[in-house]
XYZ file of C-alpha atoms in Angstrom:
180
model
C -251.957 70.142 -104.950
C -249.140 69.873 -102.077
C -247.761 67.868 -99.346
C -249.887 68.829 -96.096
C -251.261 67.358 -93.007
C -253.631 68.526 -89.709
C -252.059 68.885 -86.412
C -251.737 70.864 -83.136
C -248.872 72.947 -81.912
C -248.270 73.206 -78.440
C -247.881 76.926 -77.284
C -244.135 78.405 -77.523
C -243.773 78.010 -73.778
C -244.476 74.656 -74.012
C -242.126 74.656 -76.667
C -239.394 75.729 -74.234
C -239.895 72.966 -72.065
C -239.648 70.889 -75.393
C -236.723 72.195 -75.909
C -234.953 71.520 -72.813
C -235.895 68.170 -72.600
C -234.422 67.709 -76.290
C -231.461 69.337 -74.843
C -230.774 66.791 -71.935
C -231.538 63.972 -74.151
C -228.911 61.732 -76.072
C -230.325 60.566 -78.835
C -227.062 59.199 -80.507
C -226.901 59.374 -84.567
C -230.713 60.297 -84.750
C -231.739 63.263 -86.515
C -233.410 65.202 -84.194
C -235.962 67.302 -84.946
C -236.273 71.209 -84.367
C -238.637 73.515 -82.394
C -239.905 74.268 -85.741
C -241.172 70.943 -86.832
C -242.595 70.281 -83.490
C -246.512 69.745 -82.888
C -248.882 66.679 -82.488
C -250.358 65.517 -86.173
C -253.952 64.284 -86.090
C -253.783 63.316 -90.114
C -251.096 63.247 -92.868
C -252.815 63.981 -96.189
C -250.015 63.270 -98.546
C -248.467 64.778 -101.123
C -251.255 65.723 -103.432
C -253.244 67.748 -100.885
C -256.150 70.362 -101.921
C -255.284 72.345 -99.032
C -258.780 75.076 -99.667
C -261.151 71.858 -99.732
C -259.144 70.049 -96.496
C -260.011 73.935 -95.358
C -263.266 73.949 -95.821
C -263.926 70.297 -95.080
C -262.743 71.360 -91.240
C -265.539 74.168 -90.907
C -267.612 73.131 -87.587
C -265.111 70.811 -85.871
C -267.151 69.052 -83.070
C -264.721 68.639 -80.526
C -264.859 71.010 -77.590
C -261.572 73.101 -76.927
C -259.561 70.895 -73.962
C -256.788 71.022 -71.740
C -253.223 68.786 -72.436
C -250.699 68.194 -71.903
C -247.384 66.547 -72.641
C -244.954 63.845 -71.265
C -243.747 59.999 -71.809
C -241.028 59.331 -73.955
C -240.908 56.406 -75.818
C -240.514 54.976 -79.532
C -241.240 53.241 -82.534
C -241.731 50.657 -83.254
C -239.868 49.756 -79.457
C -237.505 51.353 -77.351
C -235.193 48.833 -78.125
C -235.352 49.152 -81.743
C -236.459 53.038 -82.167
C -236.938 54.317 -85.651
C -238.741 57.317 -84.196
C -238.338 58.549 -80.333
C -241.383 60.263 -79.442
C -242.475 62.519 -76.777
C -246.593 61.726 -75.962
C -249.392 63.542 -73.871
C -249.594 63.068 -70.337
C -253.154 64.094 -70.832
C -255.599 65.188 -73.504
C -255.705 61.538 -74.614
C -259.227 61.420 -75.266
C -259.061 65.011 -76.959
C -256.498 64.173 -79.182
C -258.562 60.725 -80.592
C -261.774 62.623 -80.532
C -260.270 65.132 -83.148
C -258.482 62.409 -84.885
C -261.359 60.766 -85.342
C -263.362 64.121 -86.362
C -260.916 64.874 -88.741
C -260.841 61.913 -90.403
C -264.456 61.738 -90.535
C -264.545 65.016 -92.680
C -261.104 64.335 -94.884
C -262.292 60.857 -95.621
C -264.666 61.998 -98.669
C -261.596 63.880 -100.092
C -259.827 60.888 -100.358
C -257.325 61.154 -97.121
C -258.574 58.424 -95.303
C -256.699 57.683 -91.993
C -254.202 55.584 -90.922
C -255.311 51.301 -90.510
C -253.495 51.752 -86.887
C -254.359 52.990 -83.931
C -253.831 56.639 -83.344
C -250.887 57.558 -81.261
C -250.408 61.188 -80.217
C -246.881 62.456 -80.080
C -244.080 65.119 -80.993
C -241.663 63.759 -82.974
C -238.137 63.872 -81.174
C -235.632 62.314 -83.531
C -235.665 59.367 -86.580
C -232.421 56.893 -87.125
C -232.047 55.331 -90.285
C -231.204 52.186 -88.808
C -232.674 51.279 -85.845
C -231.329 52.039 -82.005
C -231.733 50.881 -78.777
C -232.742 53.639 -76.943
C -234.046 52.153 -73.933
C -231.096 54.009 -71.784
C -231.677 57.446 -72.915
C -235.637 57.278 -72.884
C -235.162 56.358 -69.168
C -235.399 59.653 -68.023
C -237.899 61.230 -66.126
C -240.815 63.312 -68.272
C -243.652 62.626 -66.920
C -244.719 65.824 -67.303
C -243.077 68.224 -69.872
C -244.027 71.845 -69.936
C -247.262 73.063 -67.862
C -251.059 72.323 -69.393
C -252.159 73.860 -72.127
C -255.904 74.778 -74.023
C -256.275 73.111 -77.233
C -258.520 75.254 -78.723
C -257.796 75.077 -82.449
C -256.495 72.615 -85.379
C -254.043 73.754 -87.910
C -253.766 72.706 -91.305
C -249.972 73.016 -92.731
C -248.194 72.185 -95.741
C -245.103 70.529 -95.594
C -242.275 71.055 -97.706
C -239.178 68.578 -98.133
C -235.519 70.349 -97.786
C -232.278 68.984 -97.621
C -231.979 70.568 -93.854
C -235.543 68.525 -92.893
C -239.372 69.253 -93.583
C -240.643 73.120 -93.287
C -243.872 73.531 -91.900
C -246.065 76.393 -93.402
C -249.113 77.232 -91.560
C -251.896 77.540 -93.905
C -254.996 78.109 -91.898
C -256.480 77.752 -88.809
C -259.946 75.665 -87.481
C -261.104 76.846 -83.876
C -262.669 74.743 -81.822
C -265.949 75.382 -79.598
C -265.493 76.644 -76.050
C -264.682 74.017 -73.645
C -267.542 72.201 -72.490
């Protein structure tokens, strides 16, 4: 059993654009997050994960492989009172809930059942310990971050807890069907 969760990670030269916008950003006492721990989770499975079952329960995803796309900044649970800044898609909305909701679909009967709330897909920028106002830095213009991208598979990883932040290991790989 371990600490793992589903996601997507953007290619690495949307990654670079990642980057850069990180770079210009000032996200005051918040720890930001690195390249490494970057992607767009569709389910956390907690800390008692069978990672070969969550494997084999994502055989035969439904969802067609899509374009996205990131951009919008923004925060939880406001941008006045950020406990997470955020970066979200600019498109691939409907892909990202459509494999949400597939995923949780086939993880449900192994006991990870998804979140009450509404799904929300985003990278993870930075987290404060107290909350921040962040409404001046998440001002900036990112509309569009990095170029458009082919979703085309879902990766299972397990997450490990350092001192230094998380460490994502890839564990396997789901492909998705050709795009429609």
């Amino acid at each position: 059993m371990t600490r793992a969760f589903v996601a997507i990670r953007p290619p690495d030269a949307v990654l670079d654009a990642v980057d850069a916008l990180s770079a210009s950003l000032d996200l005051g006492d918040g720890r930001r997050t690195t390249r490494d721990q970057w992607h767009v989770t569709l389910q956390f499975l907690g800390n008692r994960a069978d990672v070969d079952a969550a494997h084999e329960a994502l055989a035969g995803l439904r969802v067609p492989a899509a374009r996205a796309q990131l951009g919008r900044l923004g925060a939880f649970p406001s941008n006045k009172r950020a406990r997470v800044v955020w970066l979200g898609l600019a498109q691939g909305d409907d892909l990202f809930g459509a494999l949400a909701t597939d995923v949780g679909t086939r993880l449900t009967p192994l006991g990870h059942v998804p979140e009450a709330r509404a799904y929300h897909a985003h990278v993870t920028m930075a987290r404060y310990k107290i909350p921040a106002d962040m409404r001046a830095a998440l001002a900036v213009d990112a509309t569009t971050v990095g170029e458009p991208w082919l979703v085309d598979e879902v990766i299972l990883y397990e997450s490990r807890l350092r001192r230094t932040g998380a460490e994502y290991l890839r564990v396997a790989s789901v492909p998705l069907s050709p795009p429609a």
